[in-house]
mmCIF file of C-alpha atoms in Angstrom:
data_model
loop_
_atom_site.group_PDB
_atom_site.id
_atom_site.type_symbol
_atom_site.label_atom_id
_atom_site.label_comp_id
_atom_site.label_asym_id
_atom_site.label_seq_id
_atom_site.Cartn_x
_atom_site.Cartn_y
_atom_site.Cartn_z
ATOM 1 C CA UNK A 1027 16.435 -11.061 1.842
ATOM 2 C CA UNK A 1028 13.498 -10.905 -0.496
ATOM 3 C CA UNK A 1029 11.980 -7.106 -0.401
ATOM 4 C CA UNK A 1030 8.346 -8.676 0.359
ATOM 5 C CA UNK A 1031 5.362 -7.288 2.420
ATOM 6 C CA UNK A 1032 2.840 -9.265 3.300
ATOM 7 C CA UNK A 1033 -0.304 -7.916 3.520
ATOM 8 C CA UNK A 1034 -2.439 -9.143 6.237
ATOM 9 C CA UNK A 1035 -6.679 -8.332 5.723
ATOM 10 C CA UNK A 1036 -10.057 -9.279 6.301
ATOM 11 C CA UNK A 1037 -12.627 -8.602 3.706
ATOM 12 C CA UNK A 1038 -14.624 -6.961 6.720
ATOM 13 C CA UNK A 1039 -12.044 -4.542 7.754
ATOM 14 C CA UNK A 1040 -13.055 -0.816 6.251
ATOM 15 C CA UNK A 1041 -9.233 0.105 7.349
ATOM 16 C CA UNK A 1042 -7.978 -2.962 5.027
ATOM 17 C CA UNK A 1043 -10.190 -0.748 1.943
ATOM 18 C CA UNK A 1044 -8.262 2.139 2.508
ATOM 19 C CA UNK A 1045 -4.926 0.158 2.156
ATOM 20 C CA UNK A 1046 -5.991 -2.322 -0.177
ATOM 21 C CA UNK A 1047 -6.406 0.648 -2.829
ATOM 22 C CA UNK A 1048 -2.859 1.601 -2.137
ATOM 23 C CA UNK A 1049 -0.425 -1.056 -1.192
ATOM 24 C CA UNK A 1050 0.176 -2.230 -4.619
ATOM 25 C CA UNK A 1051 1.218 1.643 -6.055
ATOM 26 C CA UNK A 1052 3.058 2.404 -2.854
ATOM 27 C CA UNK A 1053 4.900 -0.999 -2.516
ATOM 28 C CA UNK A 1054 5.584 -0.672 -6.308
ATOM 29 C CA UNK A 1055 7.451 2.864 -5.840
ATOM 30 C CA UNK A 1056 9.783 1.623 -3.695
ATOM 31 C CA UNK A 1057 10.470 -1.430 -5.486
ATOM 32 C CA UNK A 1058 8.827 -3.972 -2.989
ATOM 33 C CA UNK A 1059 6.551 -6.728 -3.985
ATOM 34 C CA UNK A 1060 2.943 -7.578 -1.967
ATOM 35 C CA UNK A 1061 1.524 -10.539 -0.550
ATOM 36 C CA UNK A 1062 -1.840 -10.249 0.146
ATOM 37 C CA UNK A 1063 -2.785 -12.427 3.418
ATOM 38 C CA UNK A 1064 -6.629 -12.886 4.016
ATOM 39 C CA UNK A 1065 -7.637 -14.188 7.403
ATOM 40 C CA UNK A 1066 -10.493 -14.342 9.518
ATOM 41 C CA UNK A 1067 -10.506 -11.535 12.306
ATOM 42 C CA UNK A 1068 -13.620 -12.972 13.691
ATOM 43 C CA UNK A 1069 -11.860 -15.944 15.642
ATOM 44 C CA UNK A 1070 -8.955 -13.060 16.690
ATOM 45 C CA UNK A 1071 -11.038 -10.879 17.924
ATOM 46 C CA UNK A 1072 -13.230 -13.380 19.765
ATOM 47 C CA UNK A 1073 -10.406 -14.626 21.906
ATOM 48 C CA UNK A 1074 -9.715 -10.496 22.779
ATOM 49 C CA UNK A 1075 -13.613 -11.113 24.603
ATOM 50 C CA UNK A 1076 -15.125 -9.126 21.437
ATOM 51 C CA UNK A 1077 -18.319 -11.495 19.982
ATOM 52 C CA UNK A 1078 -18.700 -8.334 16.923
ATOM 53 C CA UNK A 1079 -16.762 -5.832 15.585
ATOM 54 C CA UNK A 1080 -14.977 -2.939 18.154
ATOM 55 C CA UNK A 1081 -17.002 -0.519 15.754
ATOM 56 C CA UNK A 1082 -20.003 -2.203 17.086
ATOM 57 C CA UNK A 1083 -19.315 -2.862 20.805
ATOM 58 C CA UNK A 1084 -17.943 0.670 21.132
ATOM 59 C CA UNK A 1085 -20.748 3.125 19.289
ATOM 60 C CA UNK A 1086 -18.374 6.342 19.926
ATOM 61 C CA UNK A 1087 -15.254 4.745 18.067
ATOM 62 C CA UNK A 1088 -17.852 3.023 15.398
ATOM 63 C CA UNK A 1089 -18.972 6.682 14.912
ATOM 64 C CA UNK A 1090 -15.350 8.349 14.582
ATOM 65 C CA UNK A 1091 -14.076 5.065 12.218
ATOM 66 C CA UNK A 1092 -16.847 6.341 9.535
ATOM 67 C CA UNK A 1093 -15.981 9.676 10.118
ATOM 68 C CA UNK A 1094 -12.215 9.160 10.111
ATOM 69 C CA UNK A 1095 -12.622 7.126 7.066
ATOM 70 C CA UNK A 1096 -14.535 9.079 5.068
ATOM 71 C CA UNK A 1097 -11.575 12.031 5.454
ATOM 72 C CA UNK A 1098 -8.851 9.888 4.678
ATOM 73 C CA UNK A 1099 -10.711 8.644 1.193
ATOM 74 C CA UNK A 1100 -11.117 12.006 0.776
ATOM 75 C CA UNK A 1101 -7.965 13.072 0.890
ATOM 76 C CA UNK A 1102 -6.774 10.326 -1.917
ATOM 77 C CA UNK A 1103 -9.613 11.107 -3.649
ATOM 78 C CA UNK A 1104 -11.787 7.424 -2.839
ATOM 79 C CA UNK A 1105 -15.086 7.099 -2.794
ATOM 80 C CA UNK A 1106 -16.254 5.882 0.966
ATOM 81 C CA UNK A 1107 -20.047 4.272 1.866
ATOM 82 C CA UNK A 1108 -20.516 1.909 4.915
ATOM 83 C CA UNK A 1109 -22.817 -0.832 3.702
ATOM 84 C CA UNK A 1110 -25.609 -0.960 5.141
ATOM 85 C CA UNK A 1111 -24.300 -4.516 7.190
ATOM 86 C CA UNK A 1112 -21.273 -3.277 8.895
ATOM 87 C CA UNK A 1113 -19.462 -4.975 9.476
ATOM 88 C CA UNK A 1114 -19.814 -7.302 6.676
ATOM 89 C CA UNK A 1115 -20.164 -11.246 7.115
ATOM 90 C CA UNK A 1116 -16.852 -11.686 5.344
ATOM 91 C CA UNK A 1117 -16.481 -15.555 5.542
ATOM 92 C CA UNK A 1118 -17.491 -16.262 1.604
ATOM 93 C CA UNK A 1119 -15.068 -13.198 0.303
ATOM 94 C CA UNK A 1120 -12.080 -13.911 2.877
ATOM 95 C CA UNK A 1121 -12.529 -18.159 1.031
ATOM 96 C CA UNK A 1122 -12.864 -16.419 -2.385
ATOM 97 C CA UNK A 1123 -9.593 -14.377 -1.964
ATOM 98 C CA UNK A 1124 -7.652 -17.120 -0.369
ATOM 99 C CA UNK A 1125 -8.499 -19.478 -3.045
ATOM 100 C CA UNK A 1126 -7.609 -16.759 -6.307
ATOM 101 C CA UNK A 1127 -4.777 -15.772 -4.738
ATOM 102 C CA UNK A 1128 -3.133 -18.229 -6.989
ATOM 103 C CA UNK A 1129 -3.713 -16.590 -9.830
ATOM 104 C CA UNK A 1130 -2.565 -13.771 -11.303
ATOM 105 C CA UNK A 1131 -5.391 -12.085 -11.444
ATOM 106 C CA UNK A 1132 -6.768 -12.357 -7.739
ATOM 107 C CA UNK A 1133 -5.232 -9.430 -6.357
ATOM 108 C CA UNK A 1134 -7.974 -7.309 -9.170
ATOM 109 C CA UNK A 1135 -10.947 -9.374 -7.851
ATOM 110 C CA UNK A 1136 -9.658 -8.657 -4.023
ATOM 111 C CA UNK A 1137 -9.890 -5.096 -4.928
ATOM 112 C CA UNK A 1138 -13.005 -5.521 -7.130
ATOM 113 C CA UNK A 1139 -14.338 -6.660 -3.780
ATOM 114 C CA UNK A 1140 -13.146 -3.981 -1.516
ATOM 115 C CA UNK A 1141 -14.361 -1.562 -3.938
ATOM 116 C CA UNK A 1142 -17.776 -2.882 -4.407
ATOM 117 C CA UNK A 1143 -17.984 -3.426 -0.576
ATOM 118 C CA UNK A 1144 -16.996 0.324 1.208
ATOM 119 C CA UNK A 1145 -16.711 2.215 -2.340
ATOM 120 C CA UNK A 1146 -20.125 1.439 -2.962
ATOM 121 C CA UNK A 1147 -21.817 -0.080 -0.107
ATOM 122 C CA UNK A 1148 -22.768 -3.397 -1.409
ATOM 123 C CA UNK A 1149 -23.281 -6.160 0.718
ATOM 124 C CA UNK A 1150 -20.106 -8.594 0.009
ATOM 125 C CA UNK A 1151 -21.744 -11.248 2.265
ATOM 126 C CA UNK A 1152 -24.426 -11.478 -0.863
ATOM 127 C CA UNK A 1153 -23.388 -14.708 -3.524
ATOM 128 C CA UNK A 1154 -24.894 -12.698 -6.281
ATOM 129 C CA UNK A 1155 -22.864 -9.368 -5.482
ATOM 130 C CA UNK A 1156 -19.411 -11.797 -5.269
ATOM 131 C CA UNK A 1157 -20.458 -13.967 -8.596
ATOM 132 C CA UNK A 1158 -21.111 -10.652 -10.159
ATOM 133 C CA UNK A 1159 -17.681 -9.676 -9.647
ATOM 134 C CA UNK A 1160 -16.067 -12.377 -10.361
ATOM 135 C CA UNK A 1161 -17.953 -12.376 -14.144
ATOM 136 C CA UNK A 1162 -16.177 -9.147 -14.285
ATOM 137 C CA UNK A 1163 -12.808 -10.591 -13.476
ATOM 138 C CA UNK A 1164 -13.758 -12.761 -16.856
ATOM 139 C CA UNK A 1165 -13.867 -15.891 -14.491
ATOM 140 C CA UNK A 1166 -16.757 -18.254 -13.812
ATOM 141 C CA UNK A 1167 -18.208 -17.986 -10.672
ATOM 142 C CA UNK A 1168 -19.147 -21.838 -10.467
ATOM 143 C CA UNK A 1169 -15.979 -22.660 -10.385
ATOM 144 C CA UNK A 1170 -14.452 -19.827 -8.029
ATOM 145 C CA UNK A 1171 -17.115 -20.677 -5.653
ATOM 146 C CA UNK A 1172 -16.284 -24.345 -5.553
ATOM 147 C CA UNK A 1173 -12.908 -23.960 -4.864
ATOM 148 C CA UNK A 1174 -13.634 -21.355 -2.709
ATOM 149 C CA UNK A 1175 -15.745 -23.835 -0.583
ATOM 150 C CA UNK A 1176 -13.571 -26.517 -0.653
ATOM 151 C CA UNK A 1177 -12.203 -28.645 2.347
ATOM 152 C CA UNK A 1178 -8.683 -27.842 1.520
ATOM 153 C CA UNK A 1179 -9.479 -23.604 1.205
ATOM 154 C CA UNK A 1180 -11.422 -23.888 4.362
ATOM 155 C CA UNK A 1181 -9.180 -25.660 6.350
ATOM 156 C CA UNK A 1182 -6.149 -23.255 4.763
ATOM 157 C CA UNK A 1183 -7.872 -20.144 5.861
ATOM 158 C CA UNK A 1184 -7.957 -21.558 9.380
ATOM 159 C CA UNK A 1185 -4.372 -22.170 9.108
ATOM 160 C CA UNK A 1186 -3.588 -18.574 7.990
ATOM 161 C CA UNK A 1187 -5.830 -17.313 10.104
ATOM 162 C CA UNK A 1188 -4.223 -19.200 13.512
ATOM 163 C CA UNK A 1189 -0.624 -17.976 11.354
ATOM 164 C CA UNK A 1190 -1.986 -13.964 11.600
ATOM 165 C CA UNK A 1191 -1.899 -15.325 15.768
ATOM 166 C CA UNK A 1192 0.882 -16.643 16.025
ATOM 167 C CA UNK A 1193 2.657 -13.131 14.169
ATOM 168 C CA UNK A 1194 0.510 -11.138 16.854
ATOM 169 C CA UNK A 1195 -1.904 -9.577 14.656
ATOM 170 C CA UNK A 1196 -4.513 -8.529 16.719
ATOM 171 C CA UNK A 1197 -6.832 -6.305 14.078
ATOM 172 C CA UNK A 1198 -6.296 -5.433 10.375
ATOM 173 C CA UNK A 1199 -4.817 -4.118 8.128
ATOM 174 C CA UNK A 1200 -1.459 -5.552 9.457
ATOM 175 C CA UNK A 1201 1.694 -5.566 7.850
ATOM 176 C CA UNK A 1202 4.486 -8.268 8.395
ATOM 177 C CA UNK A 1203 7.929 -7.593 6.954
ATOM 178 C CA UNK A 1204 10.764 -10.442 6.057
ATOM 179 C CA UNK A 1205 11.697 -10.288 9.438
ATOM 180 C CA UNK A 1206 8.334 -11.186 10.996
ATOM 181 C CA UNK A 1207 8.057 -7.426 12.310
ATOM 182 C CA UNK A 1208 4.129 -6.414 12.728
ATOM 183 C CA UNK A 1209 3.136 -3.103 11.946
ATOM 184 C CA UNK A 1210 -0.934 -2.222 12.587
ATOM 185 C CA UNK A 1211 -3.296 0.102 10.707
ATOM 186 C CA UNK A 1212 -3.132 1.576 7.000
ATOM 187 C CA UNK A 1213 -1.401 4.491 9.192
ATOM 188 C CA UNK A 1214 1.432 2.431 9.469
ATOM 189 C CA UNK A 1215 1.614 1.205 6.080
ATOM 190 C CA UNK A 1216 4.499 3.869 4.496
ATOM 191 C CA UNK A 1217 6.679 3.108 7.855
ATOM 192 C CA UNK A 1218 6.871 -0.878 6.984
ATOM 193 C CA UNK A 1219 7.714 -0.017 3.283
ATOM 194 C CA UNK A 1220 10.664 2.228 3.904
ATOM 195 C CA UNK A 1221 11.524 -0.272 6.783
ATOM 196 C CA UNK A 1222 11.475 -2.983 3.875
ATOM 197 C CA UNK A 1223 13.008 -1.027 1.291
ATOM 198 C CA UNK A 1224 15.883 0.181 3.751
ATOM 199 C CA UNK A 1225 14.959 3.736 3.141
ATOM 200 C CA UNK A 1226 15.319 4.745 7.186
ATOM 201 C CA UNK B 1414 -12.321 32.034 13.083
ATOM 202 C CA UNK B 1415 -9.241 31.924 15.266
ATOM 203 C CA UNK B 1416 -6.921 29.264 14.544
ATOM 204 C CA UNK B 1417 -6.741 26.949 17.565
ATOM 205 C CA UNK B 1418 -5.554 23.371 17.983
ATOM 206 C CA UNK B 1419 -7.019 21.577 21.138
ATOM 207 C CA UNK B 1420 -5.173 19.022 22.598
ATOM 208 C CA UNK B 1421 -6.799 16.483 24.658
ATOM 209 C CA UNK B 1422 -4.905 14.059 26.750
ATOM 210 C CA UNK B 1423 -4.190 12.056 29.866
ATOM 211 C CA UNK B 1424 -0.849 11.878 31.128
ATOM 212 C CA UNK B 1425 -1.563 8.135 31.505
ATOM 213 C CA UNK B 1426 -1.493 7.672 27.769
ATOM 214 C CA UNK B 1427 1.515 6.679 26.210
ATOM 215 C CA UNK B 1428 0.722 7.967 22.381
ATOM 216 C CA UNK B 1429 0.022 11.738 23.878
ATOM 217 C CA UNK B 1430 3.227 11.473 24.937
ATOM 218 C CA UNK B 1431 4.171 11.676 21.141
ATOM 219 C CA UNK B 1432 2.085 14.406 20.328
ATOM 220 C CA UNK B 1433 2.976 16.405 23.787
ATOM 221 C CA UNK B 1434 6.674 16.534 22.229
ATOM 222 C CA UNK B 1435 5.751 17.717 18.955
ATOM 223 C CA UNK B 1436 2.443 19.621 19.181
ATOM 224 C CA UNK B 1437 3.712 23.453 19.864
ATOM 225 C CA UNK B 1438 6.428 22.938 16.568
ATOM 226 C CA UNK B 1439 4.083 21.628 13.959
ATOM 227 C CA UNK B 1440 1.013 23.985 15.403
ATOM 228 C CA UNK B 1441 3.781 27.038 15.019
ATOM 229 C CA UNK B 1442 5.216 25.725 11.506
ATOM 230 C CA UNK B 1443 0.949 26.362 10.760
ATOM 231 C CA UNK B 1444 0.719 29.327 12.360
ATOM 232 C CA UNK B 1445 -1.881 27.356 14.476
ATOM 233 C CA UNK B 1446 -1.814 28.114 18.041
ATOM 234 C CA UNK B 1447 -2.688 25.185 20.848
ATOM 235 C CA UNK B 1448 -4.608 24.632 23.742
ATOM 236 C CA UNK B 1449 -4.107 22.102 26.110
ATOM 237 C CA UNK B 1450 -6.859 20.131 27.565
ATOM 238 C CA UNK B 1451 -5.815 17.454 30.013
ATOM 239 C CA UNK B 1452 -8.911 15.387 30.865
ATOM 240 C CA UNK B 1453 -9.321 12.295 32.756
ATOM 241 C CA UNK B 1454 -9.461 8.836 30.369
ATOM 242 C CA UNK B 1455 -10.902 6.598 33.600
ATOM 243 C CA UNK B 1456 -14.524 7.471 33.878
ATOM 244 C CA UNK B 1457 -14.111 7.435 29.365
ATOM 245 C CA UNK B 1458 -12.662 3.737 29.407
ATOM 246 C CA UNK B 1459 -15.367 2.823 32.009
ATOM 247 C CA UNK B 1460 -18.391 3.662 30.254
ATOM 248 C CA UNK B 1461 -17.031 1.426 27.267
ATOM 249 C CA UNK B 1462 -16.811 -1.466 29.979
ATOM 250 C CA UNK B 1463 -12.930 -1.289 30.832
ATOM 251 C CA UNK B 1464 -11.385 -0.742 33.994
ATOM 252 C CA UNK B 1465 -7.925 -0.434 32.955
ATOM 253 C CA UNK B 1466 -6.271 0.548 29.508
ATOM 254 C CA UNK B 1467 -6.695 -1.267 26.409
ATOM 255 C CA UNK B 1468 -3.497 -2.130 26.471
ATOM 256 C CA UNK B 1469 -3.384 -4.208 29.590
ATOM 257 C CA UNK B 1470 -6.744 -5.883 28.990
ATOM 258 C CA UNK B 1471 -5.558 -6.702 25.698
ATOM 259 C CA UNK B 1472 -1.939 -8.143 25.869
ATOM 260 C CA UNK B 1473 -1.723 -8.486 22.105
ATOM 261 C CA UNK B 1474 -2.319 -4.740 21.753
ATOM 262 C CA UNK B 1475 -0.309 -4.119 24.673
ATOM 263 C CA UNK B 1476 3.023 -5.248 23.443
ATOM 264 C CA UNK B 1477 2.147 -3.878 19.753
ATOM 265 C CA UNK B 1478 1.850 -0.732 21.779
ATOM 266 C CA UNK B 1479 5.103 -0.270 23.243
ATOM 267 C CA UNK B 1480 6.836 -1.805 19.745
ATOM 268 C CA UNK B 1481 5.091 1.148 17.823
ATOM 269 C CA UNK B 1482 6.234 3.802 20.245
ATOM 270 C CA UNK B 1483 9.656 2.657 20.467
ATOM 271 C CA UNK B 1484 9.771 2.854 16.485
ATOM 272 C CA UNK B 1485 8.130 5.571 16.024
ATOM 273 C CA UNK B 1486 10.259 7.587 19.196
ATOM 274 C CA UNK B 1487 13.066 6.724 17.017
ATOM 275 C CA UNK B 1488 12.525 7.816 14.008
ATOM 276 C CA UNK B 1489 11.866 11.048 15.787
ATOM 277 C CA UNK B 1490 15.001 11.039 17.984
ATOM 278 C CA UNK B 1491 12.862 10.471 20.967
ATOM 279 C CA UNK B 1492 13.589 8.728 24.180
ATOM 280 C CA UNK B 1493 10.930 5.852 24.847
ATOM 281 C CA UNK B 1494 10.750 4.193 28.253
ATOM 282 C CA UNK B 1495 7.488 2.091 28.726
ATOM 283 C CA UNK B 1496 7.488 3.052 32.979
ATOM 284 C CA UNK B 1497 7.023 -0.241 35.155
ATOM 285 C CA UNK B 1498 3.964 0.986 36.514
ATOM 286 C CA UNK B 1499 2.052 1.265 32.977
ATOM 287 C CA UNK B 1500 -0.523 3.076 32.411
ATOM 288 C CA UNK B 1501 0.258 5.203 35.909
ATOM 289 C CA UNK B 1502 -2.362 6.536 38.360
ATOM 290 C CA UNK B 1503 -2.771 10.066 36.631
ATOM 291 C CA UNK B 1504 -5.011 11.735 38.600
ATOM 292 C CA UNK B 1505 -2.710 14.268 40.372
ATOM 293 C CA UNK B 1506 -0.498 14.711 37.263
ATOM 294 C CA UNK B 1507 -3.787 15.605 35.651
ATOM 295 C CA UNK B 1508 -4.700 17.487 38.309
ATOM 296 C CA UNK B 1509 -1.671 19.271 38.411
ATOM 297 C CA UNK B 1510 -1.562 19.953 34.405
ATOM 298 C CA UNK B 1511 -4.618 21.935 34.457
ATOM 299 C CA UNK B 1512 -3.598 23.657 37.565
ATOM 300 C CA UNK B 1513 -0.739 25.487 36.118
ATOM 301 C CA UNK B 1514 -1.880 25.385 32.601
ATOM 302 C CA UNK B 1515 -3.451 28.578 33.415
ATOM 303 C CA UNK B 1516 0.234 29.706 33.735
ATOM 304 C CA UNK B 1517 2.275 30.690 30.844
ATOM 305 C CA UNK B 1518 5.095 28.493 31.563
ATOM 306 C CA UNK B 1519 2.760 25.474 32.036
ATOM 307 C CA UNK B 1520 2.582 23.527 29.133
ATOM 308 C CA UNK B 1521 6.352 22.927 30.202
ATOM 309 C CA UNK B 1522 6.161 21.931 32.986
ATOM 310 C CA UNK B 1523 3.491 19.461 31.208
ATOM 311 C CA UNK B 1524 5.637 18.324 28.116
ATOM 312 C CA UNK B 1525 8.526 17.894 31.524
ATOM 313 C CA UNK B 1526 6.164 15.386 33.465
ATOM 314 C CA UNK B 1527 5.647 13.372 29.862
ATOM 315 C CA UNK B 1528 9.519 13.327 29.427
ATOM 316 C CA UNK B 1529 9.541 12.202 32.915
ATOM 317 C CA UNK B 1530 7.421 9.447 32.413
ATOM 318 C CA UNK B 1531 7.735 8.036 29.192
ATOM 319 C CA UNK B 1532 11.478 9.428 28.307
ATOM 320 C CA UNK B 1533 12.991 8.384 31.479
ATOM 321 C CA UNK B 1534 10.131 5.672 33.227
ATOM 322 C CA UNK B 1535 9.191 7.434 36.333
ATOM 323 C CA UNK B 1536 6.418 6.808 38.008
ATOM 324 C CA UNK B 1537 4.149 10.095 38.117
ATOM 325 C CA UNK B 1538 2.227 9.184 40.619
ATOM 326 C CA UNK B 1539 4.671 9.602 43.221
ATOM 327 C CA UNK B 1540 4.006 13.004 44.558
ATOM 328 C CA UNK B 1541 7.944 13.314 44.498
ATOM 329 C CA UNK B 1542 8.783 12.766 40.791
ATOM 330 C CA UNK B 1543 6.053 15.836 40.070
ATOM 331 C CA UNK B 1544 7.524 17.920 42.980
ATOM 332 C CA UNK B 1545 11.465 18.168 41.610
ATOM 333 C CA UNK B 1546 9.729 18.759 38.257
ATOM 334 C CA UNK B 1547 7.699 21.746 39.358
ATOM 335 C CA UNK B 1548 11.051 22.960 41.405
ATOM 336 C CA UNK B 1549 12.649 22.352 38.107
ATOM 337 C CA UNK B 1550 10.158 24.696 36.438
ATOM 338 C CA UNK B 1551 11.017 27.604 38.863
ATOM 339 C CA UNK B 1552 7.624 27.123 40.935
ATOM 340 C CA UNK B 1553 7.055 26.152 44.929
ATOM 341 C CA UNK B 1554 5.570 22.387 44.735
ATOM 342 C CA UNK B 1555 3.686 22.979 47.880
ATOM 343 C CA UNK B 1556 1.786 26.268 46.315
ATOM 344 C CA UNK B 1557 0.995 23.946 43.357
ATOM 345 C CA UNK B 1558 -0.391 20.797 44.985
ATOM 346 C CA UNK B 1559 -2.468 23.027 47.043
ATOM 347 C CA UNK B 1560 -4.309 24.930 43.589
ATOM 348 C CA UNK B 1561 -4.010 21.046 42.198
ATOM 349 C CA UNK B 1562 -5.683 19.844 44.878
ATOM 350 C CA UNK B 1563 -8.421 22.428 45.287
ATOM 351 C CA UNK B 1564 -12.192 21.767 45.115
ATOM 352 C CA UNK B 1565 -12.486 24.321 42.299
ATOM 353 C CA UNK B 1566 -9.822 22.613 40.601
ATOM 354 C CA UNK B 1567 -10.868 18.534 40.706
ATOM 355 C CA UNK B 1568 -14.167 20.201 39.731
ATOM 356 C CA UNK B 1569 -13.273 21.990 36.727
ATOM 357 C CA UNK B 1570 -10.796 18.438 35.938
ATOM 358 C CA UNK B 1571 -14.396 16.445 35.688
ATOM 359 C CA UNK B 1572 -16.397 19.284 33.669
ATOM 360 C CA UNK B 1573 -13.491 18.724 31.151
ATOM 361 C CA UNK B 1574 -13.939 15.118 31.343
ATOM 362 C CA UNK B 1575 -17.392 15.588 31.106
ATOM 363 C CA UNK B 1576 -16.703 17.831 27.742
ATOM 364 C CA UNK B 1577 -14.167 15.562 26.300
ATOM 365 C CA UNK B 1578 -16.698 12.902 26.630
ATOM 366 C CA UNK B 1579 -19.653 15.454 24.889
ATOM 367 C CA UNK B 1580 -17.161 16.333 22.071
ATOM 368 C CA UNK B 1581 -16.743 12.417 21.436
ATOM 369 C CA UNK B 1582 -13.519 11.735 22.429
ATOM 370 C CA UNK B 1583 -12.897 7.944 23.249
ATOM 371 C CA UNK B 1584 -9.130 7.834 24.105
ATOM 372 C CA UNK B 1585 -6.071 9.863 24.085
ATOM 373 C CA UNK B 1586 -4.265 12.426 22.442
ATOM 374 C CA UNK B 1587 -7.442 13.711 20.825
ATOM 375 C CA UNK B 1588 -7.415 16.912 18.523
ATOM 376 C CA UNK B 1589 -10.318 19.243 18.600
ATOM 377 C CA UNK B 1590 -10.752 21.827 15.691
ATOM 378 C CA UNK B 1591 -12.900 25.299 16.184
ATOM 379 C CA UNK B 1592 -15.465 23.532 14.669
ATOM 380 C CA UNK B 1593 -15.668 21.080 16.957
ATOM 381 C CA UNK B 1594 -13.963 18.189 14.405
ATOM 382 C CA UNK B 1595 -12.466 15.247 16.423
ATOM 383 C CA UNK B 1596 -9.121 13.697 15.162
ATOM 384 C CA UNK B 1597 -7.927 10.387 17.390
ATOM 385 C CA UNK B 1598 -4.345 9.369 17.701
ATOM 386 C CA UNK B 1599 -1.208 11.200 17.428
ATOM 387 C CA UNK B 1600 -1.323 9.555 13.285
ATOM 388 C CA UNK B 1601 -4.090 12.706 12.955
ATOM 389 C CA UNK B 1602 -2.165 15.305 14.701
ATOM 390 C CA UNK B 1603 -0.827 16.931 10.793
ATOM 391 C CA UNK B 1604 -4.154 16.445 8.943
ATOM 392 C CA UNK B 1605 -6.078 18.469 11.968
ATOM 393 C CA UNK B 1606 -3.103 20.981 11.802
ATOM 394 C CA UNK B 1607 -3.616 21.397 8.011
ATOM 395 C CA UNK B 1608 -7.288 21.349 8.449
ATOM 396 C CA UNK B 1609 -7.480 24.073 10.724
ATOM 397 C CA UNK B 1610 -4.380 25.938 8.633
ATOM 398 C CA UNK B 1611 -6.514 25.487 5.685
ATOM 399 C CA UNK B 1612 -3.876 23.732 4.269
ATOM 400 C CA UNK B 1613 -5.886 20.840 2.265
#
C-alpha cells in the first residue's frame, strides 16, 4: 500500500500552523508522501452544538491554546501571533487551497498562508492579504480567485468537507493513514508517520 | 527553587490514567520530584456548560478517545480497558486519593485504583473495588473511608478544586510548574518535566 498521509486542515485551525510547518520535513524523513486535505471545520463543529470556535466558547482553553502554542513554536524555533480575528473566517483560504492543490506549487502558497496568518498575524479572511500571497507564489490572483470561487471548488470543498465526517474527524489537524485510521492534533502527528512508515 | 512537578487529576479521566503510570519514572529520570493533586473535574466541566465529559457529549470525540488510549497504552505496554460505566462517579475515589495522599505509600494506592479502573474496567465507584485495593495496600478500608469521608477532608477536596480552577486548569491530567505554568494533557507531561529540569 502506498506510504501516503493525508493531511486533514482548516485554514482557521492555529494547531493545523504548527503542523503545516512540519509535515512535509517529517513525512519526508521517513520516506512518506503528504496529502494536504482542506475542509471546512465550521459545518463539523456546528453539528458538535459549537456556533464558533472551542477557543471562543471556552475562554480558559482559548487562553491555554495561545499559551500552549506559543511554547511549542518556540521550541522549533516558529514565530507565533494570534491575529487579531481569531479565529479567522477561513472560507476564501480553505477554496484557495482546495483549488491549487493541483498544482505543484500549492502546498508553498498553503504554507505562505499559514505563515502570514499565525506567523504574523494577518488577517487571511482579507482578499488583499490572500492576492498578495499568491503574487508571491508568481501566480495571478485573478485567476486563483476565480477558480477558487467556482461552482465546481465550492461544491468540492463541501464534499471533502462531509468526507473529513464520514472519517470521524471531529477538529484539526487530523491525520488519516492508508487504512482510514484517524489520528487528532499536531501531537499526534510523529505516531501516524511511524504507523505509516511501519517503524512501530 | 525546588523542583516540583504537580499533578492534577480526576480519577474519572481516562488520559491521567496515562500520566498516573508514568509520572514518578520520568519526574525521577529529571530529578524532578511530584506532587499529586487530585481535584474534582465536575463543578470545572460545569462552569463551561457540560454536565458530563466531553467525551460522552461529544460521541465523535468519544470514540477518538478510547482509539488514542488504546494506541497509545500500547506502545507503552499498558493495559487499556475503557470501564462500562465511563467516565465513573469519582467522588469517593477522589476523596479517598487525597485522604491517604498524605501517606507515604499513597500515591500507590492511587496509581492501584487507576490500574483498577482503566487496566482492568472496574467500576470505582463501588465502595468494594476501592476497599480490596486499600486491603491490598496494607491499610484498614474502614479507617480510610472514615478520614475520606470526613468534613475536613470533602472540604479541603473543594479548596483544591477551587485552586485547580484559580491556576486555570480546564480538564485532566494537568501539570503545574513552581511558577505556576499550566501544561494540559498527558502530550505535555515531558516538556513540563524538562521545563522545570531546566532541560530546554
Amino acid at each position: 500500500m502506498a506510504k501516503t498521509l493525508e493531511f486533514w486542515f482548516d485554514f482557521a485551525s492555529s494547531y493545523s500552523y504548527l503542523s503545516a510547518m512540519r509535515v512535509e520535513k517529517e513525512a519526508a524523513d521517513r520516506g512518506v508522501d503528504v496529502v494536504w486535505k482542506p475542509f471546512l471545520l465550521g459545518p463539523i463543529f456546528a453539528k458538535q452544538g459549537w456556533t464558533s470556535s472551542p477557543f471562543v466558547i471556552y475562554p480558559a482553553k482559548g487562553r491555554y491554546m495561545v499559551q500552549d502554542i506559543k511554547r511549542l513554536a518556540d521550541l522549533r524555533g516558529l514565530p507565533f501571533v494570534l491575529p487579531k480575528e481569531a479565529p479567522a473566517r477561513s472560507m476564501l483560504a480553505n477554496r484557495i487551497g482546495l483549488a491549487v492543490l493541483d498544482y505543484e506549487w500549492g502546498v508553498c502558497l498553503c504554507k505562505a498562508i499559514f505563515q502570514a496568518e499565525f506567523g504574523e498575524g494577518l488577517d487571511i479572511a482579507d482578499e488583499a492579504v490572500l492576492g498578495a500571497l499568491i503574487k508571491q507564489a508568481g501566480q495571478e490572483p485573478a485567476t486563483i480567485f476565480e477558480k477558487a470561487l467556482s461552482a465546481d471548488n465550492k461544491q468540492k470543498l463541501k464534499e471533502q468537507t462531509a468526507e473529513a465526517e464520514t472519517l470521524g474527524i471531529f477538529g484539526a489537524p487530523a491525520f488519516i493513514t492508508p487504512e482510514k485510521e484517524l489520528f487528532w492534533g499536531d501531537d499526534r502527528l510523529d505516531q501516524a508517520l511511524d504507523l505509516i512508515a511501519g517503524d512501530r
